Coordinates of C-alpha atoms in Angstrom, one line a residue:
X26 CA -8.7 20.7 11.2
X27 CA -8.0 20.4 15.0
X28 CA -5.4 22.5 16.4
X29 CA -2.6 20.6 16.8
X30 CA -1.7 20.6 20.5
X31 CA 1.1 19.8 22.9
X32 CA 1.2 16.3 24.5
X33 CA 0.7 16.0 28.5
X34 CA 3.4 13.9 30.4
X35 CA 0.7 11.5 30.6
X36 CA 0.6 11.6 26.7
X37 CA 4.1 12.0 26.1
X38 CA 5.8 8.7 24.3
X39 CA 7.6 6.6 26.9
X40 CA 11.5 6.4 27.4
X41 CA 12.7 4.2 25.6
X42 CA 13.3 0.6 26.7
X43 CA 17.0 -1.4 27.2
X44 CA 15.7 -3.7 24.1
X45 CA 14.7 -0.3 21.9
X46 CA 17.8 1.3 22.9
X47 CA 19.7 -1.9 21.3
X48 CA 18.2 -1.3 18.5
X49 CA 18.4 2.4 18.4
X50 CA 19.5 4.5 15.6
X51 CA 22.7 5.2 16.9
X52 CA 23.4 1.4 17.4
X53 CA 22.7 0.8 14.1
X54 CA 24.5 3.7 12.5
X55 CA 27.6 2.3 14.7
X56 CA 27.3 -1.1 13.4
X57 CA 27.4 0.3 10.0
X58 CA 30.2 2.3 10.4
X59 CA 32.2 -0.5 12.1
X60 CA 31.5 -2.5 9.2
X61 CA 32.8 0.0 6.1
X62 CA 35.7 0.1 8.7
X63 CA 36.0 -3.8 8.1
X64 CA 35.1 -3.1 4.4
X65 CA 38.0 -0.5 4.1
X66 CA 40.5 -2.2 5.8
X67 CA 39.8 -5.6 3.4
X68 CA 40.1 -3.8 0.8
X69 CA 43.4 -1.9 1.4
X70 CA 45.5 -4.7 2.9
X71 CA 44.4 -6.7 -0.3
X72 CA 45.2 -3.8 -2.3
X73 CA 49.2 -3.6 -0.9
X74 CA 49.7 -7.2 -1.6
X75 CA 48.1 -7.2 -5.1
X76 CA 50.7 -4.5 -5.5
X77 CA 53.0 -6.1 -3.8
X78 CA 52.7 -9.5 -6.1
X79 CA 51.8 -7.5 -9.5
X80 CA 55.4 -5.3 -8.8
X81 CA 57.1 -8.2 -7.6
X82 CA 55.8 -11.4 -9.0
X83 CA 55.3 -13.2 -5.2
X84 CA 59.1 -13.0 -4.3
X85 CA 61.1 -11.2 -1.7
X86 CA 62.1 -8.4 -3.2
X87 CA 65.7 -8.9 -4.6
X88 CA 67.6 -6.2 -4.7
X89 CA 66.2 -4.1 -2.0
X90 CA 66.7 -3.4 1.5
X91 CA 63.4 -1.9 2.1
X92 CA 61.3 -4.4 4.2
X93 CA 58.3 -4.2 2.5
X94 CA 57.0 -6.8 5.5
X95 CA 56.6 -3.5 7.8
X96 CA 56.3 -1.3 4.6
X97 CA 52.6 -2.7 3.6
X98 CA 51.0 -2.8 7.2
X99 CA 52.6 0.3 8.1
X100 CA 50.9 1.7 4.3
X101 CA 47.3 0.5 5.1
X102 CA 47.8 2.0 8.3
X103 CA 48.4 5.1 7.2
X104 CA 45.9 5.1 4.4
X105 CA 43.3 4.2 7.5
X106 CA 44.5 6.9 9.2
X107 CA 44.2 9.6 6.5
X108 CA 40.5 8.1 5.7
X109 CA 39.9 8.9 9.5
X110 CA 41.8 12.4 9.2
X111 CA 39.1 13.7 6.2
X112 CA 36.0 12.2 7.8
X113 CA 35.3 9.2 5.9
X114 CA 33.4 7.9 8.3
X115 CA 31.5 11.0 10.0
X116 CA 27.8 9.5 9.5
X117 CA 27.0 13.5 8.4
X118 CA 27.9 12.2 4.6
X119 CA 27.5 8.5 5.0
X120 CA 25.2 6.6 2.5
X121 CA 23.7 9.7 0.8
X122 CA 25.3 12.3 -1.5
X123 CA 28.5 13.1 -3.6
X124 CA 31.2 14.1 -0.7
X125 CA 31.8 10.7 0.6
X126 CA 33.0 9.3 -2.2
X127 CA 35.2 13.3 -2.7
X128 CA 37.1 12.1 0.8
X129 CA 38.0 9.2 0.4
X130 CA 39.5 9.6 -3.3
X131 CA 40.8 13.0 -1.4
X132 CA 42.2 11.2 1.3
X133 CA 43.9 8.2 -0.9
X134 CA 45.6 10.9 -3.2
X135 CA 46.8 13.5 -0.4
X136 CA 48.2 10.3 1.1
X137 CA 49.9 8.7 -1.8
X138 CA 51.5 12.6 -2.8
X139 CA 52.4 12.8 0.7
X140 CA 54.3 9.1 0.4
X141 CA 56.2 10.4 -2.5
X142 CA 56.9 13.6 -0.7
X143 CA 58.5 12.0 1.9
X144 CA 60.3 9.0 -0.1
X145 CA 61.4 11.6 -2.5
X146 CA 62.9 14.5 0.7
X147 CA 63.8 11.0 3.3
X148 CA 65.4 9.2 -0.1
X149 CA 64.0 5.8 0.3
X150 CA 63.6 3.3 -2.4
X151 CA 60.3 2.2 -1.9
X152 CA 59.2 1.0 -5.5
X153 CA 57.3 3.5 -6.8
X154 CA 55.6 0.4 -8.9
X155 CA 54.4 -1.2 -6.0
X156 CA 53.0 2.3 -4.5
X157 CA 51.5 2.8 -8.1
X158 CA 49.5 -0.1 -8.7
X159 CA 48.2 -0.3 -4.6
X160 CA 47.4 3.3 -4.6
X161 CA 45.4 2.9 -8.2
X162 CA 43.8 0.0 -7.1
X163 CA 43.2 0.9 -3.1
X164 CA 41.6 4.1 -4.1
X165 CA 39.0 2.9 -7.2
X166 CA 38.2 -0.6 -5.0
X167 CA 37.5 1.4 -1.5
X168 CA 35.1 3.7 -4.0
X169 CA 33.2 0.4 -5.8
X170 CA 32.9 -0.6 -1.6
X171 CA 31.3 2.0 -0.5
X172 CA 28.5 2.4 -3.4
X173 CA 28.0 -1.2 -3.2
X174 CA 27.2 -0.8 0.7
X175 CA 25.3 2.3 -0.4
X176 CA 23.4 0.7 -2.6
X177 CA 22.4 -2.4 0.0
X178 CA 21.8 0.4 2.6
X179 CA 19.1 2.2 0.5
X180 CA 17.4 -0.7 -0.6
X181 CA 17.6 -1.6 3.4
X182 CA 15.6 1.9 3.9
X183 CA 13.0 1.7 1.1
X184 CA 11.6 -1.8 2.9
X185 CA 11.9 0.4 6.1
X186 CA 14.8 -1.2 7.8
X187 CA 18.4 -0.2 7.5
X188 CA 20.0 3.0 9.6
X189 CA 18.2 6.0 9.4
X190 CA 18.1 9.2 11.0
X191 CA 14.9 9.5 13.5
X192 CA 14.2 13.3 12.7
X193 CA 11.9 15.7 14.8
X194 CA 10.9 18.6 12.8
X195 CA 10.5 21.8 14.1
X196 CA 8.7 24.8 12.4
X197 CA 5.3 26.8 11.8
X198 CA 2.4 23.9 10.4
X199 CA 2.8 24.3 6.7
X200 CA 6.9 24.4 6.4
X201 CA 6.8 20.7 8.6
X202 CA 4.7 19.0 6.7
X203 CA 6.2 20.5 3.8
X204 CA 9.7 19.1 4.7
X205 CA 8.2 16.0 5.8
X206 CA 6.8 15.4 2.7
X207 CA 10.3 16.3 0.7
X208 CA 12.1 13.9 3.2
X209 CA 9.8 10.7 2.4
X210 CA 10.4 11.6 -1.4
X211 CA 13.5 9.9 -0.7
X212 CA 13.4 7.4 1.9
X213 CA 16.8 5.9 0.9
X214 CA 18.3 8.8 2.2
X215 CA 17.7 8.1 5.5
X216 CA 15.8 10.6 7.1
X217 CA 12.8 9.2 9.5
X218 CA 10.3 11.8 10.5
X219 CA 9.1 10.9 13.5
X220 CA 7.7 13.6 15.8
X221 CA 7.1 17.5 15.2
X222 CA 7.1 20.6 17.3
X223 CA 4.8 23.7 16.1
X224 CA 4.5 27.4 17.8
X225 CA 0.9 26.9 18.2
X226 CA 0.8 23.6 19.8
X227 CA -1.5 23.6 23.1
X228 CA -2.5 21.7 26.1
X229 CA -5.1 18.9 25.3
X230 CA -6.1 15.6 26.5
X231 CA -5.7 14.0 23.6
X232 CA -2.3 13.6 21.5
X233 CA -2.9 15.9 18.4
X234 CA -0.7 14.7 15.0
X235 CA -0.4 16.4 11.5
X236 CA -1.1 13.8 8.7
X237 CA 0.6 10.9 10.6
X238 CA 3.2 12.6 11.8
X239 CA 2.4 13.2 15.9
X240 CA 2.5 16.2 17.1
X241 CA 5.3 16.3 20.6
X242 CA 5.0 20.1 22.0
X243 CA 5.6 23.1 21.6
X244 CA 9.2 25.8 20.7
X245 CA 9.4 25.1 24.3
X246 CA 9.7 21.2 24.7
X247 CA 12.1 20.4 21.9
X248 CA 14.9 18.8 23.6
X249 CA 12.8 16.7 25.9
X250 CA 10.2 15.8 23.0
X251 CA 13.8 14.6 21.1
X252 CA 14.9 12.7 24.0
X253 CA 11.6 10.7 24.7
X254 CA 11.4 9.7 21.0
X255 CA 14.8 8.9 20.9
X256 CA 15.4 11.4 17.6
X257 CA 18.7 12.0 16.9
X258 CA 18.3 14.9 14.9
X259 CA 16.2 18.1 14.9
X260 CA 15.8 19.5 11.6
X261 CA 14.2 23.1 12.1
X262 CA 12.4 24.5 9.1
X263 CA 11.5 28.5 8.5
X264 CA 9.6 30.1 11.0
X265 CA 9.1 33.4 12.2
X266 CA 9.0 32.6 15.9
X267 CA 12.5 30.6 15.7
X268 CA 14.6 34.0 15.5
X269 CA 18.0 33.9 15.9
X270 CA 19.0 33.9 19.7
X271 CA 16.4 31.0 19.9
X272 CA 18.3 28.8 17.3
X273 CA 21.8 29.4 19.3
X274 CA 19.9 28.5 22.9
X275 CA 18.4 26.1 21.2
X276 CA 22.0 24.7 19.8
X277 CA 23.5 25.3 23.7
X278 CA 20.7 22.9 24.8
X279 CA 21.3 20.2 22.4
X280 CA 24.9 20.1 23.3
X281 CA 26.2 17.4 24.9
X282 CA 23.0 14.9 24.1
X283 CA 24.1 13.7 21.0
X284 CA 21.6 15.0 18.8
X285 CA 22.2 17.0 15.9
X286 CA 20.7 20.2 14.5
X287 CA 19.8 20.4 11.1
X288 CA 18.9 23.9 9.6
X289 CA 15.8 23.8 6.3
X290 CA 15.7 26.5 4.7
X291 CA 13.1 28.3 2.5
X292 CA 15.1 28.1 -0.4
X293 CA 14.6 24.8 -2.0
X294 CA 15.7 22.6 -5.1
X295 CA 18.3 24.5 -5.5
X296 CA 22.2 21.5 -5.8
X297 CA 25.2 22.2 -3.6
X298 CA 27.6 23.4 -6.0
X299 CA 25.3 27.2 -6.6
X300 CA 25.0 27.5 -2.8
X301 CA 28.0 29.3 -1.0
X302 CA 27.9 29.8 2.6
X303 CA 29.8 33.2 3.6
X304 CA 30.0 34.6 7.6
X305 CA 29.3 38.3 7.9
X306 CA 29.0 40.1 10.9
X307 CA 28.2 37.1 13.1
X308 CA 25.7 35.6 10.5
X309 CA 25.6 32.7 7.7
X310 CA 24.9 34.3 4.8
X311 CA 23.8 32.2 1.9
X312 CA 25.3 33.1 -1.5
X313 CA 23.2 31.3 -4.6
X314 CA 24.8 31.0 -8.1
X315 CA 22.4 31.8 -10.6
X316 CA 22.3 29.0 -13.4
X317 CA 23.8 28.6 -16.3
X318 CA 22.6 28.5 -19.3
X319 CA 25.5 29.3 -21.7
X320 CA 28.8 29.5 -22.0
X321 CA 31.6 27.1 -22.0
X322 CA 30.0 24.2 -19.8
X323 CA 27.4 24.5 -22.4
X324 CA 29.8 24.1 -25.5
X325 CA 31.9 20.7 -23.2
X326 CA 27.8 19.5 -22.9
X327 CA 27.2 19.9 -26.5
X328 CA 30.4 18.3 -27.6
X329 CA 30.1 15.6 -24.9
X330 CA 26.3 14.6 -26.5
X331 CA 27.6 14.1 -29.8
X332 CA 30.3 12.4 -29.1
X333 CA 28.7 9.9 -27.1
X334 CA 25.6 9.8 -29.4
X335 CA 27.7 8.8 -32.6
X336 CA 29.8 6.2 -30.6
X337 CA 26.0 4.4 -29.2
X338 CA 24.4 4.8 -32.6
X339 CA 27.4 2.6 -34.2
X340 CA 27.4 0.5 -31.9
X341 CA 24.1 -0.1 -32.0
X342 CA 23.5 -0.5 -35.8
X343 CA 22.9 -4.5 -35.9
X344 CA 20.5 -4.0 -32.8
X345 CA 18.5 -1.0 -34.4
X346 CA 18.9 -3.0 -38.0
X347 CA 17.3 -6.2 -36.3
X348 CA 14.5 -4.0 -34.0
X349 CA 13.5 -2.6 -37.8
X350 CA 13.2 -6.0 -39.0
X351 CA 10.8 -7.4 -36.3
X352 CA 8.4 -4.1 -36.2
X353 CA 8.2 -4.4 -40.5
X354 CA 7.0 -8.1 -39.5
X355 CA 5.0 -7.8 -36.4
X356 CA 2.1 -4.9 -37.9
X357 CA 1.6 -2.2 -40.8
X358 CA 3.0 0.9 -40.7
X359 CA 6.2 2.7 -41.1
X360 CA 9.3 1.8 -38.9
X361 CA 10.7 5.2 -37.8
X362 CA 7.7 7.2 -36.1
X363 CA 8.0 11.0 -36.3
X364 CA 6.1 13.0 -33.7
X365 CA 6.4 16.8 -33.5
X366 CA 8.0 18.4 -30.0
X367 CA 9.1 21.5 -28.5
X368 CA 12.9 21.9 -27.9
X369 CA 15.3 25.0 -26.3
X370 CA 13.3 28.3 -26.7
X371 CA 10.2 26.5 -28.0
X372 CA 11.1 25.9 -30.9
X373 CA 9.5 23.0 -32.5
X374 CA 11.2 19.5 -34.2
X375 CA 10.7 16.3 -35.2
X376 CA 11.7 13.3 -32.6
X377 CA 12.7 10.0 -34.3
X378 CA 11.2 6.8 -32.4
X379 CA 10.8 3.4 -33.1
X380 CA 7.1 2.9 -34.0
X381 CA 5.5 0.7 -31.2
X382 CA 1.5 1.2 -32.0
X383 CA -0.4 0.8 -34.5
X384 CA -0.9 2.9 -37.6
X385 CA -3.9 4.9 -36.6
X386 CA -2.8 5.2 -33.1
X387 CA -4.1 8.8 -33.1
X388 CA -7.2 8.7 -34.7
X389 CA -8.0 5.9 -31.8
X390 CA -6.8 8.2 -28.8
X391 CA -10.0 10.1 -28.3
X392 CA -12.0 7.0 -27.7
X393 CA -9.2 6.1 -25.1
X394 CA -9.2 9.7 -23.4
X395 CA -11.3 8.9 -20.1
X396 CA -8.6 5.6 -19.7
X397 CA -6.0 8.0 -19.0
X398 CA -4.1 6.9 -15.7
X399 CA -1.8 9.7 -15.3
X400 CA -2.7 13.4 -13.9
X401 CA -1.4 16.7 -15.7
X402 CA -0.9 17.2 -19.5
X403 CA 0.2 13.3 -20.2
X404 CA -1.8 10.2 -21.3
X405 CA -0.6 7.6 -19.8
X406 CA -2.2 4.2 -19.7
X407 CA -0.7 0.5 -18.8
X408 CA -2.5 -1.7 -21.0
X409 CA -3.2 0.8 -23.5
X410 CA -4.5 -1.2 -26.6
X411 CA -2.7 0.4 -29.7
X412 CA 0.7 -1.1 -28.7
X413 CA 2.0 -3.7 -30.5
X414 CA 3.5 -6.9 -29.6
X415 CA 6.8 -5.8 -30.6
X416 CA 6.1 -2.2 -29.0
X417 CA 5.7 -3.5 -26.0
X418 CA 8.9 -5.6 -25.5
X419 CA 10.7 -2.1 -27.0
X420 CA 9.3 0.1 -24.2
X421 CA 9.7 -2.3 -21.9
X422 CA 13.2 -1.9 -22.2
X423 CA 13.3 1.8 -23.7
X424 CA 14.6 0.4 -27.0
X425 CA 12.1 2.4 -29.1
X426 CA 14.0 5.5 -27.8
X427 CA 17.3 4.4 -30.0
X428 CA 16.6 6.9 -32.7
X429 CA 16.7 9.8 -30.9
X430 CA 20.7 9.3 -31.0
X431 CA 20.1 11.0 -33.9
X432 CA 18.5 14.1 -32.8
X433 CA 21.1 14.7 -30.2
X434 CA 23.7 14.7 -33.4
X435 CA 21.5 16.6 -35.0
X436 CA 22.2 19.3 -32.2
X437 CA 17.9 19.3 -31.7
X438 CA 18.2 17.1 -28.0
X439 CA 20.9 16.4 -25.6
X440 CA 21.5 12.8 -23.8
X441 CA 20.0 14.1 -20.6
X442 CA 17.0 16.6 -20.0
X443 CA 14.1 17.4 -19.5
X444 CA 11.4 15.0 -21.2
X445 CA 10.6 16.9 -24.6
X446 CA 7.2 18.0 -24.3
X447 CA 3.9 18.3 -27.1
X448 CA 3.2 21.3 -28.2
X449 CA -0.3 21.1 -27.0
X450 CA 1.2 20.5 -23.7
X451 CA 3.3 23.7 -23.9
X452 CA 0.1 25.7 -25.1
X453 CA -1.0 24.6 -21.3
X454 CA 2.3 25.7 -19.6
X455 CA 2.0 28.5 -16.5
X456 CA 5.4 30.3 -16.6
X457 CA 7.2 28.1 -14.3
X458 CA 6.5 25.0 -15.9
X459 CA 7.9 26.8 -19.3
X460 CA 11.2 27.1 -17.3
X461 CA 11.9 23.5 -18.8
X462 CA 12.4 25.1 -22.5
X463 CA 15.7 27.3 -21.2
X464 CA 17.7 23.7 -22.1
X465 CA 17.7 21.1 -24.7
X466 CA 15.4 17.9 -23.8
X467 CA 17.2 15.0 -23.3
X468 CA 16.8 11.2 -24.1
X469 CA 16.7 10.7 -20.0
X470 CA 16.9 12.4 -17.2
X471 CA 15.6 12.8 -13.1
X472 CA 12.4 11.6 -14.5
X473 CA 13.6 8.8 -16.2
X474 CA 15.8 7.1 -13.3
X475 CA 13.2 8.5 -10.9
X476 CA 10.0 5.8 -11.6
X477 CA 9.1 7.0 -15.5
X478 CA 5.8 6.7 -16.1
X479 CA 4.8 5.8 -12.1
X480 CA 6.0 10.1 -11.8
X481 CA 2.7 11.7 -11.0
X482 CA 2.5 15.1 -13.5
X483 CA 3.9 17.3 -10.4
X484 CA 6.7 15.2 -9.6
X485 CA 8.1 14.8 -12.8
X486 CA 8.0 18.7 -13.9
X487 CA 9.6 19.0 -10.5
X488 CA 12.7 16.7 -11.4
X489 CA 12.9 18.7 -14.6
X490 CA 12.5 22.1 -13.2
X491 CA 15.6 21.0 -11.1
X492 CA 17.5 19.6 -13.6
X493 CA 17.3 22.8 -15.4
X494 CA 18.0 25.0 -12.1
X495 CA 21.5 23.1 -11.2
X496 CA 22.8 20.5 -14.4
X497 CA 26.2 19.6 -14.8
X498 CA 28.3 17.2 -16.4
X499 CA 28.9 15.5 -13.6
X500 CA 25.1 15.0 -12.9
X501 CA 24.7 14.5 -16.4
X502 CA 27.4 11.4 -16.2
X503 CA 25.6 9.9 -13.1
X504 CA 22.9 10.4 -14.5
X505 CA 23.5 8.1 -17.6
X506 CA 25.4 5.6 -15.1
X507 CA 21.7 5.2 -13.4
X508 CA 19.8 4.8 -16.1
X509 CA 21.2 2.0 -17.0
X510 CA 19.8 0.5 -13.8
X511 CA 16.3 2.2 -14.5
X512 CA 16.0 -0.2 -17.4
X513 CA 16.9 -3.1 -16.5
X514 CA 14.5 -2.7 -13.7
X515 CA 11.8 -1.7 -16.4
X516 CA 9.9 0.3 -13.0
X517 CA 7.7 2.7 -14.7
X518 CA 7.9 1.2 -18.4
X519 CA 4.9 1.3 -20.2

């Protein structure tokens, strides 16, 4: 491959135009900012007067001398003020991650303790049903806002639109492409690769690029290679050449231009809440939990699983009872299909499924083996003729996955995991990939709200291997929430 080089002036991109610049990032970013301001503001002043009317009923408030008429503005006010106070709108955790929703139900509850701190201290007789109610219902409605414009930005960014981050990436040749290829994993959240700067970049004629990602310049043109894209961050990725006093000068020279500086590390796949940052002597220090695989999270997990499992499989018993009905009809064969699996520590057991092929399924797999449409250990196959009629409208919506409610009573699976694996694909397994069997396999999981079946083999031993590294219950919950959504898109089911 061609050295990548550094771009002459004559080579460089242009500055960007007036027009461009109207439709920059940071136009964009401010225009959606401005409008979860709007959002917010709805939402709260609707949220006082719904407290206002559910405490009392539409009428003045007999009885009282409190002027709820400055009371309510003078409420969302404040509760816009305290949003602004924790950051809620800081585009550094807008439309991606866990902590935006953190402040804002932070910022709603220090406000609404605060309220009753100084009602309680100032004695005022503010109706502590009114504040009830608005606080209840400000807080849970500003939360349902912002996913929903979440959810319409992300879609905005997969079709390529939307407000995004234009990143330059800065780093030794394998880290950047490296990065570049985790950030387009996940285009929803809004990072934009758009230029690179290597060490070994050189003068050259002609503008060099690595995959399609174009090559700007050198460690020494990084805040002019920013500028002339119009990037507003710079992500820098591990590299020996970028030592310490480089980063800080490099920080000094971003100052004042409005771009950020991101910081990649080595260490990857690894979730927020094992990852503690800790100053010593001048440098960042990067503490990292090791998992857990036991103890009493484990025991809440288990407990958790069963619970939910026994509440799904009764409700579920005229849906399972008529499923049973239209498989006995549609072919031969039992109803229940057993097929053998490996579970924690390797041991093996039986998974219960709805049977959606035929009855000699296996016996015609070997004449289907050089059909297979998936890569790794798996075969996978679209039209794959052994599925019945019925089977088909089952895994098109995940139905025939029902039974394994009762293997996660049965303590052998959890609700979310990693996908239970064959044993003749665990006879194949390097000792990273076994990593998967240090927790219970679950009835979804990252594979199963990621694409399914689309997951090449790499990617979806990657989601697992993560899951395993940094679950929670909290994961585990959103992860449930989402897979609702997975099937009723039916992306991946086949």
């Amino acid at each position: 491959m061609t050295s990548p080089t550094l771009l002459s002036p004559a080579t460089m991109p242009p500055e960007p135009t007036p027009e461009a610049s109207a439709r920059s990032p940071r136009d964009r970013r401010r225009t959606y900012i401005r409008a979860i301001l709007a959002l917010d503001t709805v939402i709260l002043i609707l949220a006082v007067i719904g407290g206002y009317v559910a405490r009392f009923g539409g009428d003045e408030a007999r009885g009282s001398d409190i002027p709820y008429v400055i009371v309510g503005p003078g409420l969302v006010l404040a509760w816009l003020a305290s949003l602004k106070a924790l950051r809620c709108y800081d585009h550094r955790v807008l439309g991606y991650g866990a902590d935006e929703y953190r402040r804002v139900i932070s910022a709603s509850l220090r406000l609404a303790g605060g309220v009753a701190i100084a009602g309680y201290l100032a004695d005022v007789g503010v109706s502590r049903g009114f504040l009830g109610i608005s606080f209840a219902v400000g807080t849970v409605a500003l939360v349902a806002a912002r996913f929903a414009a979440r959810k319409h930005l992300h879609r905005a960014r997969s079709r390529g639109g939307g407000w995004s981050r234009r990143v330059l990436v800065v780093g030794d040749t394998a880290h950047v492409l490296e990065l570049v290829h985790t950030l387009r994993r996940e285009p929803y959240a809004g990072y934009q690769v758009v230029g690179a700067c290597i060490p070994d970049a050189l003068l050259a004629p002609v503008p060099q690029r690595l995959g399609d990602v174009p090559v700007l310049g050198s460690f020494r043109a990084i805040v002019d290679a920013a500028m002339a894209i119009n990037a507003d961050t710079v992500a820098v990725t591990a590299c020996s050449e970028l030592t310490a006093a480089r980063l800080r000068r490099l920080g000094w020279q971003l100052e004042g231009t409005g771009i950020d500086l991101v910081l990649a590390p080595a260490l990857t796949d690894v979730a927020g809440p094992r990852i503690h940052t800790q100053p010593v002597a001048g440098l960042p220090l990067i503490h990292v939990e090791a998992p857990e695989f036991r103890g009493a999270r484990k025991l809440v997990k288990g407990f958790v699983d069963r619970a939910l499992a026994f509440t799904a499989l009764f409700l579920s018993l005229p849906l399972l009872a008529a499923i049973a009905i239209a498989i006995k009809l549609d072919s031969r064969g039992p109803v229940i299909f057993r097929q053998v699996r490996v579970g924690l520590g390797g041991r093996e057991f039986g998974v219960y499924k709805f049977r959606t092929m035929v009855e000699n399924a296996d016996a015609l797999l070997a004449d289907l083996a050089a059909r297979n449409e998936t890569d790794g250990l798996l075969f996978k196959m679209r039209d794959d003729p052994r599925v019945t009629r019925v089977g088909r409208v089952l895994r098109k919506w995940s139905l025939d996955e029902l039974p394994q409610l009762a293997n996660v009573l049965l303590g052998q699976m959890s609700l979310v995991g990693p996908r239970p694996p064959l044993p003749s694909e665990v006879a194949r397994y390097d000792g990273d990939v076994a990593r998967r069997l240090l927790v219970k396999p679950g009835m979804t999981g990252l594979w199963q709200v990621s694409g399914r079946s689309d997951l090449s083999w790499e990617d979806g031993i990657r989601l697992d291997l993560y899951y395993v590294e940094n679950w929670s219950l909290a994961a585990d919950l959103t992860i449930l929430w989402k897979t609702f959504g997975a099937v009723i898109r039916t992306r991946g089911a086949y």
